[in-house]
Tab-separated table of C-alpha atoms and ligand atoms in Angstrom:
chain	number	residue	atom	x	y	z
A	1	UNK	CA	0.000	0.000	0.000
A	2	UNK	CA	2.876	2.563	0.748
A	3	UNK	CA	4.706	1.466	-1.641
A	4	UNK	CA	1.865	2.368	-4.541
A	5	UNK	CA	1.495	5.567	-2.635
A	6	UNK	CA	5.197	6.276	-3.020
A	7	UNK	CA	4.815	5.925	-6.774
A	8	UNK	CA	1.643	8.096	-7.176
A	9	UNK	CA	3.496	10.600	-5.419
A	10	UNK	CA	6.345	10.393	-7.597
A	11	UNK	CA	4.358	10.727	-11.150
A	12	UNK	CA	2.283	13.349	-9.729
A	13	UNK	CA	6.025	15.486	-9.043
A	14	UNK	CA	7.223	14.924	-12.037
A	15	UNK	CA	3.856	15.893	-14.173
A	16	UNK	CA	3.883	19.190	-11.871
A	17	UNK	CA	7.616	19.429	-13.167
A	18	UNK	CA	7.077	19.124	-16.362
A	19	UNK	CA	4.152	21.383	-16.872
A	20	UNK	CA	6.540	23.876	-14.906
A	21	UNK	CA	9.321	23.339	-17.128
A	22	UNK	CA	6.894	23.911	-20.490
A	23	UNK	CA	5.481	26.912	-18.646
A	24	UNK	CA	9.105	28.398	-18.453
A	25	UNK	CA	10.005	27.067	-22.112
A	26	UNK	CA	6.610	29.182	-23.270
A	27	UNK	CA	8.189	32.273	-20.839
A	28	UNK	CA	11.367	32.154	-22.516
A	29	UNK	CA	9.770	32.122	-25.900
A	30	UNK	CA	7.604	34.845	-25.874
A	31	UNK	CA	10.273	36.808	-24.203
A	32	UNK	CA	12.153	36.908	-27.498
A	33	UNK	CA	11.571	40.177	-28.355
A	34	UNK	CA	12.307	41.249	-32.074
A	35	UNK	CA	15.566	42.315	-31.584
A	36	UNK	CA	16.290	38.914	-30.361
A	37	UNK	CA	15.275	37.621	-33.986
A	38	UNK	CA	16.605	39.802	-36.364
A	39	UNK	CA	20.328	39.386	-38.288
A	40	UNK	CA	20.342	43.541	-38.416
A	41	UNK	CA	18.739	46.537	-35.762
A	42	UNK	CA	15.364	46.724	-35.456
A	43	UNK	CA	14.384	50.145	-34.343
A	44	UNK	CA	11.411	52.624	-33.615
A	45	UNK	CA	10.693	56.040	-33.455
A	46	UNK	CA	9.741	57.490	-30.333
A	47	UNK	CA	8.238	60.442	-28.544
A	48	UNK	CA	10.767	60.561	-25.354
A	49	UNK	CA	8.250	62.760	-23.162
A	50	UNK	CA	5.644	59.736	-23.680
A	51	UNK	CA	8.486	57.036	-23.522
A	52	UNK	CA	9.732	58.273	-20.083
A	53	UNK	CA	6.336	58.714	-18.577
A	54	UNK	CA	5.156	55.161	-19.523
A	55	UNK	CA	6.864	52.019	-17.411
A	56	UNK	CA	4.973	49.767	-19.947
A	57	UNK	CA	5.989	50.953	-23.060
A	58	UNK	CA	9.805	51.354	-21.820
A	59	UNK	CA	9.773	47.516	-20.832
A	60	UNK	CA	8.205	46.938	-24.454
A	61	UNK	CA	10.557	48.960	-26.268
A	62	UNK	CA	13.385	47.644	-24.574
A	63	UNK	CA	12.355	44.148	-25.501
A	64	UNK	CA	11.855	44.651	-28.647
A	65	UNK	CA	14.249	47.549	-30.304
A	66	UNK	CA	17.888	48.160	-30.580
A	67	UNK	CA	17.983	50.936	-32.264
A	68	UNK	CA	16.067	54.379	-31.559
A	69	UNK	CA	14.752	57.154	-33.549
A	70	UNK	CA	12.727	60.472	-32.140
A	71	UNK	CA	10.253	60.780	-34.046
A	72	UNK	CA	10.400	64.678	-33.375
A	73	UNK	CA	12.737	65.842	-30.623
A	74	UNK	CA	15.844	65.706	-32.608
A	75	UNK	CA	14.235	67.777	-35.521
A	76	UNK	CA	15.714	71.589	-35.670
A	77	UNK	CA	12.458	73.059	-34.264
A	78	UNK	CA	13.184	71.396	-30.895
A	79	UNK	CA	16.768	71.505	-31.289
A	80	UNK	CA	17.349	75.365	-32.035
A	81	UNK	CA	13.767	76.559	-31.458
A	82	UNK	CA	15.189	80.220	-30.881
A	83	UNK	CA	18.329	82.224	-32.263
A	84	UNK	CA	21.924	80.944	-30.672
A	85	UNK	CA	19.092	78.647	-28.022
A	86	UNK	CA	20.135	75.083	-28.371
A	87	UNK	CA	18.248	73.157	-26.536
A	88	UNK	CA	19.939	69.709	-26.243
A	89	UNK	CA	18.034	68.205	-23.415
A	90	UNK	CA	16.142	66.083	-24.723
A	91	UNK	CA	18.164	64.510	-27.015
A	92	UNK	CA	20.705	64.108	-24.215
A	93	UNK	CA	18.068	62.037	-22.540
A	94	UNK	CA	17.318	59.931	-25.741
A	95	UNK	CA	20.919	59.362	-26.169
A	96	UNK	CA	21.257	58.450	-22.303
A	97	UNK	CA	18.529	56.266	-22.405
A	98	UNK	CA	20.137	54.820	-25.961
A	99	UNK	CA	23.275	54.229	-24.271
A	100	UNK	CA	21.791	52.928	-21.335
A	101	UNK	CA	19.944	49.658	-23.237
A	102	UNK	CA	22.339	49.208	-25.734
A	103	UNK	CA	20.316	50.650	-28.863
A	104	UNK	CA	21.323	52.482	-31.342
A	105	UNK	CA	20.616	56.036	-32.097
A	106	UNK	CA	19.685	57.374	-35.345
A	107	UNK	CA	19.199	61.090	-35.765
A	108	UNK	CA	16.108	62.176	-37.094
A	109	UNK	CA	16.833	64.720	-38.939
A	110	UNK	CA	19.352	67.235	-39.667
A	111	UNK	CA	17.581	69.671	-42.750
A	112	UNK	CA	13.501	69.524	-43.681
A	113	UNK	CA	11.404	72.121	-44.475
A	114	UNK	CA	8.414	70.954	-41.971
A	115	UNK	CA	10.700	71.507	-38.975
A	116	UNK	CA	12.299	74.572	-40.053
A	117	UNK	CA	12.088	77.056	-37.037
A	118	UNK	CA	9.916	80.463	-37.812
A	119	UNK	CA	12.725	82.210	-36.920
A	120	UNK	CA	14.957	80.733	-39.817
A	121	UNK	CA	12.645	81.415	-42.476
A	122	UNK	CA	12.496	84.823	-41.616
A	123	UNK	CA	15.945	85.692	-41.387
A	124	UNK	CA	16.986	83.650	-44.288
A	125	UNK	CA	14.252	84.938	-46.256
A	126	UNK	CA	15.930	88.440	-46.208
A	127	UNK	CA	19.588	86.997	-46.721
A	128	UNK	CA	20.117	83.657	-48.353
A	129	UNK	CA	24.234	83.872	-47.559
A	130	UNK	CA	23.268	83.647	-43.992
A	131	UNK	CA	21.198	80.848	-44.323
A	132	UNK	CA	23.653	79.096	-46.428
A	133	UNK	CA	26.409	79.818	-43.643
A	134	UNK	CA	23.318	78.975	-40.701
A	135	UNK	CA	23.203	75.515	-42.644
A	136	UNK	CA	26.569	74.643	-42.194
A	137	UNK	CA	26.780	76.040	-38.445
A	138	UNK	CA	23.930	73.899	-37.202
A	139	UNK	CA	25.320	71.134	-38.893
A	140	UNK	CA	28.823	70.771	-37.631
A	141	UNK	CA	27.587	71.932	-34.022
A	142	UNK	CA	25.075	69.197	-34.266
A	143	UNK	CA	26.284	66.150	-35.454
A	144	UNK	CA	29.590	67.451	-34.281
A	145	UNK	CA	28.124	67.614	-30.658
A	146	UNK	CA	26.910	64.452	-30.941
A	147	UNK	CA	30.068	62.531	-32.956
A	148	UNK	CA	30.872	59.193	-32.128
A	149	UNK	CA	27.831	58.801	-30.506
A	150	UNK	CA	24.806	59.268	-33.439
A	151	UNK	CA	25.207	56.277	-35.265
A	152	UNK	CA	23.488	57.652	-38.291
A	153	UNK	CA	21.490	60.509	-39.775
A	154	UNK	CA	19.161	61.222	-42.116
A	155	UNK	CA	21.070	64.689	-43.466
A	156	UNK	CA	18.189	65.820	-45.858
A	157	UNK	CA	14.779	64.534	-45.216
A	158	UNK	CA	11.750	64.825	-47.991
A	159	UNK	CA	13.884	67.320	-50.590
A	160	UNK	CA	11.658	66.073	-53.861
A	161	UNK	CA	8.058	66.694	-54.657
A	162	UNK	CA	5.239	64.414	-52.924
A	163	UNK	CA	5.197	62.770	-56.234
A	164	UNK	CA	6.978	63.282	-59.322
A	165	UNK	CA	10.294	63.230	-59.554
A	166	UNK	CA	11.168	67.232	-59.083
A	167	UNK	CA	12.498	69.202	-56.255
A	168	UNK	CA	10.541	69.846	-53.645
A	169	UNK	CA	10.473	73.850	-53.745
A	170	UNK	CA	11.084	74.208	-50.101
A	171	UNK	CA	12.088	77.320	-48.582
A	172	UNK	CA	15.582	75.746	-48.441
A	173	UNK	CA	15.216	75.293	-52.219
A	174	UNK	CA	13.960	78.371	-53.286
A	175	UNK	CA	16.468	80.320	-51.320
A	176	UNK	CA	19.867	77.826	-51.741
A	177	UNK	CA	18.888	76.244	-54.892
A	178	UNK	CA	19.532	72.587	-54.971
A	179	UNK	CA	23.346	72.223	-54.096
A	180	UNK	CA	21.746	72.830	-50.047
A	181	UNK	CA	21.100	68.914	-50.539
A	182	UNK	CA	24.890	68.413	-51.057
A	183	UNK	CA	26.416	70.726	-48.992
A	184	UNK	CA	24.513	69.059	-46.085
A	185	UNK	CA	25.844	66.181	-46.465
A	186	UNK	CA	29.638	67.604	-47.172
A	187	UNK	CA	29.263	69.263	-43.225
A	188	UNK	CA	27.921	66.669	-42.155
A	189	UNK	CA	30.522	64.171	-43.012
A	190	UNK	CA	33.093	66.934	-41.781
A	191	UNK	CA	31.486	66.844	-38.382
A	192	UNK	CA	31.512	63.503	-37.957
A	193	UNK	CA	33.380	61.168	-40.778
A	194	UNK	CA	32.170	57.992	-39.120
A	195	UNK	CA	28.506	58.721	-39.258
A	196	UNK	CA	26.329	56.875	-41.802
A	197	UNK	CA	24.339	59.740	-43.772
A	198	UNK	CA	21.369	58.760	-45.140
A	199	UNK	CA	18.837	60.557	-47.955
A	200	UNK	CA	15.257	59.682	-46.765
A	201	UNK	CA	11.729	59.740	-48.390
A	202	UNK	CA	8.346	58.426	-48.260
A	203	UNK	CA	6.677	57.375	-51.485
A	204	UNK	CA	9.937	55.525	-53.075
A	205	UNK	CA	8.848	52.495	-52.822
A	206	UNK	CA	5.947	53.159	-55.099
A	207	UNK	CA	6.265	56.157	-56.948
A	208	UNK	CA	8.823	55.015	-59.921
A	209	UNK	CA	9.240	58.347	-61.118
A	210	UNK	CA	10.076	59.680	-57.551
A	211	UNK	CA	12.477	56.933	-56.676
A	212	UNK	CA	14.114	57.499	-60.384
A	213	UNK	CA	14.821	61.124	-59.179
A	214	UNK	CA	16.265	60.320	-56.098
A	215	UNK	CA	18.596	57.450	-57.865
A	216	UNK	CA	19.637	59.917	-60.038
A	217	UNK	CA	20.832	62.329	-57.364
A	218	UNK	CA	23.102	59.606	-55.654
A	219	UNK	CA	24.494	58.618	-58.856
A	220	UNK	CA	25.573	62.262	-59.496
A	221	UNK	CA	27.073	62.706	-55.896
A	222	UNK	CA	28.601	59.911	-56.157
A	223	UNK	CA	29.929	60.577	-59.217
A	224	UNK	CA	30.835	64.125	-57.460
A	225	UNK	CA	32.540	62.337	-54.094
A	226	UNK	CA	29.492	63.819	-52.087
A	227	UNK	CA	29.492	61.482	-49.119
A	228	UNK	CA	26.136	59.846	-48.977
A	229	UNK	CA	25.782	56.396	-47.405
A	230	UNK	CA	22.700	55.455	-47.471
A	231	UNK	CA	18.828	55.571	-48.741
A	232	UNK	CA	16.023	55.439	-46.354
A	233	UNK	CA	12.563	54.342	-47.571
A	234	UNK	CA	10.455	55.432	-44.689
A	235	UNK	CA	7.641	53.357	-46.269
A	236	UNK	CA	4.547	54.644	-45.030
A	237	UNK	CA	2.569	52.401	-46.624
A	238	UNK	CA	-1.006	51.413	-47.594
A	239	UNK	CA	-2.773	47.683	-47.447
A	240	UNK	CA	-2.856	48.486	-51.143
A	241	UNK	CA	-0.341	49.183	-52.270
A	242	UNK	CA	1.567	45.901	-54.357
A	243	UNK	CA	4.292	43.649	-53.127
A	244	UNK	CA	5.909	43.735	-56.915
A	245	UNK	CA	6.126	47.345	-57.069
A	246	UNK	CA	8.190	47.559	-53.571
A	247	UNK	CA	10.364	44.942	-54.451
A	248	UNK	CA	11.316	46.452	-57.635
A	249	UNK	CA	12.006	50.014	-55.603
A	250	UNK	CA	13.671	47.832	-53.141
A	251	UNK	CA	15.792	46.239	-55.711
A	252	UNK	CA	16.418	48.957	-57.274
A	253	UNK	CA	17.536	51.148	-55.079
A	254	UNK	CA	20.147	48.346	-53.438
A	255	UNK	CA	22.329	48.024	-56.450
A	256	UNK	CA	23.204	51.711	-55.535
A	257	UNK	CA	25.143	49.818	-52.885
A	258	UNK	CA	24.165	52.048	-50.157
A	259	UNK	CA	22.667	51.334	-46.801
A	260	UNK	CA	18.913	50.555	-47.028
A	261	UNK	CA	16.787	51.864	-44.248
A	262	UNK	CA	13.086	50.888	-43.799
A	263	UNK	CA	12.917	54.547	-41.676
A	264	UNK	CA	9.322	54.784	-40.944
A	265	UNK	CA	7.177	51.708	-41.681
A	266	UNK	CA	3.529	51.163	-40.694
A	267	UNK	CA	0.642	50.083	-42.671
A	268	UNK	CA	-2.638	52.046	-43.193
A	269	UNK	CA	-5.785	50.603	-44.360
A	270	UNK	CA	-7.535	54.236	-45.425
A	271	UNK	CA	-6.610	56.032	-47.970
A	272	UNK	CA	-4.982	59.528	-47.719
A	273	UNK	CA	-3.363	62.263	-50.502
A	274	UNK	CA	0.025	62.817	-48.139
A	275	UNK	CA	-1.172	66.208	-47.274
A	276	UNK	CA	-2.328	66.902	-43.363
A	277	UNK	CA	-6.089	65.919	-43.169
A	278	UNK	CA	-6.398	64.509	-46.695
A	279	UNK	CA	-8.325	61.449	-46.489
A	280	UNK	CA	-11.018	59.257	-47.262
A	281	UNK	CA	-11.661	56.854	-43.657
A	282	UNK	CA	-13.265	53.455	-46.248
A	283	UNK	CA	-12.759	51.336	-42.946
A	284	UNK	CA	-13.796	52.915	-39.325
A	285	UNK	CA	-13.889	49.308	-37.558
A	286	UNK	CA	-11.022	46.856	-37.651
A	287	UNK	CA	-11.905	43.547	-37.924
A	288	UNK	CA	-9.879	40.066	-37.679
A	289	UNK	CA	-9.760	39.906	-40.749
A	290	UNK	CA	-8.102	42.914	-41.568
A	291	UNK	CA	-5.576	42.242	-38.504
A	292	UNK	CA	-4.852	39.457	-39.995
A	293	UNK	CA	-4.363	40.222	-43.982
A	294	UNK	CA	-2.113	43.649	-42.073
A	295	UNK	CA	0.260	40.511	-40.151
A	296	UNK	CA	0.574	38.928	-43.791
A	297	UNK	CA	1.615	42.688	-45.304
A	298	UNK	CA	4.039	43.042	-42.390
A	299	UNK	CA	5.441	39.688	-42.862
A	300	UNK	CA	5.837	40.235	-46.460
A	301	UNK	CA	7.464	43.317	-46.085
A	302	UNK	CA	10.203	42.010	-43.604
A	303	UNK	CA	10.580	38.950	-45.934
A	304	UNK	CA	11.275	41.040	-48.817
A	305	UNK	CA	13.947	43.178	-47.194
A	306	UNK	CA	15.904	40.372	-46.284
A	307	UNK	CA	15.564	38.536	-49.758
A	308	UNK	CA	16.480	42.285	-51.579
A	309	UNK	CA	18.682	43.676	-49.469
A	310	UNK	CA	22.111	42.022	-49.688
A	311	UNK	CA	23.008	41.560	-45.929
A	312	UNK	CA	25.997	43.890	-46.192
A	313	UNK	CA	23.462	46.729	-47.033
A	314	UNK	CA	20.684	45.802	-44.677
A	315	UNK	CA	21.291	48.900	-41.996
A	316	UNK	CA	17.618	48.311	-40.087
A	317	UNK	CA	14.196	48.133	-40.192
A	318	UNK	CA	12.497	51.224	-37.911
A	319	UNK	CA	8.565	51.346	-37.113
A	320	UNK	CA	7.118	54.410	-36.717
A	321	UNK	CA	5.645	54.544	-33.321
A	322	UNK	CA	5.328	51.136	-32.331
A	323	UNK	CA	1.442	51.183	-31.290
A	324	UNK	CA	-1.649	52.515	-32.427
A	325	UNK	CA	-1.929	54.215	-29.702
A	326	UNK	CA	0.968	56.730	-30.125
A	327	UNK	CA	1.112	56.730	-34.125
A	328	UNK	CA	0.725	59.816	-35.759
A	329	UNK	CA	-1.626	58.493	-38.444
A	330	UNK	CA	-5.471	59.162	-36.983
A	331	UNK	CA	-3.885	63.099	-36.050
A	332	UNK	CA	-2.349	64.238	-39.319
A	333	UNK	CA	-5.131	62.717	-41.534
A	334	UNK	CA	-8.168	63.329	-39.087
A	335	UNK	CA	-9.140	59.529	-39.357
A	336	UNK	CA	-8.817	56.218	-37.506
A	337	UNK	CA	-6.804	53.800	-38.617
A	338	UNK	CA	-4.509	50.804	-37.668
A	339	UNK	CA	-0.853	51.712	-38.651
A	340	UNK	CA	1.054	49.671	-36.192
A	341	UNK	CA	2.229	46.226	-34.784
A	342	UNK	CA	1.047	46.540	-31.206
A	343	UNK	CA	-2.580	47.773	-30.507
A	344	UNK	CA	-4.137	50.907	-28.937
A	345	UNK	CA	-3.891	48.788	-25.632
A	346	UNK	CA	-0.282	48.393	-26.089
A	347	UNK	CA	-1.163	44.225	-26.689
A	348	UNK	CA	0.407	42.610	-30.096
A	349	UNK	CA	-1.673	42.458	-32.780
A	350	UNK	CA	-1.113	39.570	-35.433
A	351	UNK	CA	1.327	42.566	-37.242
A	352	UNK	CA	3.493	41.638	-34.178
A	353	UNK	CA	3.477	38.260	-34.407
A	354	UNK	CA	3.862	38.049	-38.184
A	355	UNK	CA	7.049	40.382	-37.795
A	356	UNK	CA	9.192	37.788	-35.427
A	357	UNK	CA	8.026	34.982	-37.371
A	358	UNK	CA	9.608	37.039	-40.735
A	359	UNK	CA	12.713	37.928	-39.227
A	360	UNK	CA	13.196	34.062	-37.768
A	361	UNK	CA	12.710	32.706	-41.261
I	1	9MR	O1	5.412	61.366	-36.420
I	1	9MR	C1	5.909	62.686	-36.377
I	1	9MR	C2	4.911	63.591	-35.677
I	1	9MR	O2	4.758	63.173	-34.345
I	1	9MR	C3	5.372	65.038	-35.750
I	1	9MR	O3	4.381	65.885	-35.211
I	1	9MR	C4	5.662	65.426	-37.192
I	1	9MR	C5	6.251	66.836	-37.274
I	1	9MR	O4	7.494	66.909	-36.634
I	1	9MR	O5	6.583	64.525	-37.780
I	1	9MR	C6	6.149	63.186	-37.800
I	1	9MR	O6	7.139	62.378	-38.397
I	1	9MR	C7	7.336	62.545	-39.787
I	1	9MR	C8	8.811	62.314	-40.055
I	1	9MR	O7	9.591	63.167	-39.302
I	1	9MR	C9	9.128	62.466	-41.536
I	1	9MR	N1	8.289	61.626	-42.332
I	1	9MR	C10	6.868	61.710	-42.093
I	1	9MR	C11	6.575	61.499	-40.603
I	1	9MR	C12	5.081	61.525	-40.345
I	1	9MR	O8	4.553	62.787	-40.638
C-alpha cells in the first residue's frame, strides 16, 4: 500500500515538473523580443516625453528595439527653437537612455522644411548667404556635438516633390537652390566622418518616377565624391499598395550599394493624398480579418527586405511609433486607422506576431 502511494506521489512530481518546465520554455519564448530575432537593428521612433512617462511601453521597447529614432525631438524646431538657443536636453536624454539599453541612435533629422524654425525662415528669407552659412553652423555643431555617438542621420529629409520626380520647392530650395542637398551632407561628413548619412523619403517604394529622381541624385554625388551612405525608404505604406512594385524600388535602389533603411514603416488601411487631413476613412472598424491580412503585409514586407537587401546593405528596419496608440496616423489625416504592430492597448496584434516569425525565417 505505501509502496503504490510512493509511486503516485512520484508521477504526480514529475507531471507538476514538467508542466513547470513547459510553462518556463513558453516564458522564454515569448520573451524573445524582435531584436532577439533579427540578423540587423530593429528600431522605432519614439516620442521621449511619452516614452519616459510610460513604465509599460519602456519595458516593451526595450524588448523589442535596438535601435532608436525620435520621431520629433531631434528635428531643428526642438533643437534650435530660438536664435543661438540650443536646446539639447532632450536629445541628451534619448541618447542616455540609448546608451543605457544598448540601442542604437539614429538622428532624425538634420535639414527639412516641416521643422524649419519660424525664426529661420524669416531671417533667411531676407539673406540667403546667412542661411547658407546657418546651414553649415547647425550642422557641424550638431552632429559634431553628438560625434561618435549618433550612429546615423538622415542629413536631408523629404527634398523632392510628394510625387513626381522634381524638387521639392522648399524654402531651403527656393532660397539655396539645390546644391543645399549636397552641402549638407559635405558638413555633415566633416562633423563627424564615421557617421552613416542617409537621404530619406516616403513614397519611393511606389512612386517610380520619384524613386528614379532620387537614384539619379546619388548617382551624381557619387559621381561628385558627395558622401552619402545610405537611402532610407520610410515606407509609409497602404494595405494596397503591391508587393511587386516595392520589391522592384527595393531592388532597385540596393544596387546603388548604399545602406537601405526601412525609416518609418507602418501600414494604413484608409486612404490619404500625403497632405495633413487629406483622407477618405473606407474602414472605421477593424476587424480580424483585416488584422490578420495587415500581419501577412508586415510579414511580407520584412521577408522582402531580407531577400532584396544584400546583408551587407541591410542597416535596419524602424517602425514608426510602435502602437496605435501613439502613431501619428489618426492626427495628421483626421481619421482612424490601424498603422502599427502593437494595438491601442499596447497588446500585439497579429502585425506583431507576423514580424518575429519574418525575421526568424
Ligand atoms: O510622427 C511625427 C509627428 O509626431 C510630428 O508631429 C511630425 C512633425 O514633426 O513629424 C512626424 O514624423 C514625420 C517624419 O519626421 C518624416 N516623415 C513623415 C513622418 C510623419 O509625418
Amino acid at each position: 500500500m505505501k509502496k503504490k502511494h510512493f509511486i503516485k506521489s512520484g508521477i504526480l512530481l514529475i507531471l507538476v515538473l514538467s508542466i513547470l518546465a513547459c510553462n518556463n520554455l513558453k516564458k522564454m519564448e515569448s520573451a524573445i523580443g524582435l531584436k532577439d530575432a533579427s540578423t540587423f537593428p530593429i528600431g522605432t521612433a519614439i516620442k521621449i516625453h511619452t516614452l519616459m512617462n510610460d513604465t509599460i511601453l519602456q519595458k516593451l521597447q526595450i524588448d523589442n528595439f535596438n535601435s532608436i529614432t525620435a520621431t520629433s525631438d531631434m528635428k531643428m524646431q526642438s533643437i534650435l527653437p530660438a536664435e543661438n538657443q540650443y536646446n539639447w536636453k532632450t536629445a541628451d536624454i534619448i541618447l542616455q537612455y540609448a546608451e543605457k539599453n544598448n540601442q542604437r541612435l539614429f538622428g532624425h533629422n538634420l535639414i527639412w522644411h516641416s521643422s524649419t524654425p519660424k525664426w529661420v525662415e524669416e531671417k533667411g528669407e531676407k539673406d540667403s548667404i546667412w542661411l547658407g552659412n546657418f546651414m553649415q553652423q547647425y550642422i557641424k555643431t550638431y552632429v559634431g556635438r553628438y560625434k561618435g555617438k549618433v550612429a546615423a542621420w538622415d542629413v536631408v529629409n523629404e527634398a523632392f516633390a510628394s510625387s513626381g520626380g522634381n524638387y521639392r520647392e522648399t524654402f531651403w530650395y527656393k532660397k539655396l537652390g539645390e546644391s543645399y542637398i549636397e552641402k549638407a551632407f559635405r558638413y555633415a561628413h566633416e562633423a563627424d566622418a564615421n557617421a552613416v548619412l542617409f537621404y530619406n523619403d516616403f513614397n519611393i517604394e511606389r512612386d517610380t518616377v520619384k524613386l528614379n529622381a532620387v537614384l539619379n541624385m546619388v548617382k551624381e554625388f557619387k559621381e561628385k565624391g558627395v558622401p552619402i551612405h545610405g537611402i532610407g525608404f520610410q515606407m509609409h505604406i497602404r494595405m494596397d499598395i503591391p508587393d511587386e512594385i516595392i520589391a522592384y524600388s527595393l531592388k532597385k535602389a540596393a544596387a546603388t550599394g548604399l545602406q537601405i533603411h526601412l525609416s518609418e514603416v507602418d501600414i494604413i488601411f484608409n486612404t490619404h493624398n500625403d497632405e495633413r487631413l487629406g483622407g477618405i476613412e473606407n474602414y472605421s472598424v477593424l476587424t480580424d480579418e483585416m488584422k490578420q491580412a495587415q500581419a501577412e503585409k508586415y510579414k511580407s514586407l520584412i521577408k522582402m527586405y531580407k531577400e532584396i537587401v544584400p546583408k551587407a546593405q541591410q542597416f535596419g528596419i524602424t517602425f514608426w511609433d510602435f502602437t496605435d496608440r501613439d502613431s501619428w496616423i489618426k492626427g495628421f489625416f483626421n481619421m482612424k486607422d490601424w498603422p502599427c504592430i502593437y494595438d491601442d492597448n499596447l497588446q500585439p496584434k497579429p502585425a506583431y506576431f507576423a514580424v518575429l516569425e519574418g525575421l526568424k525565417e
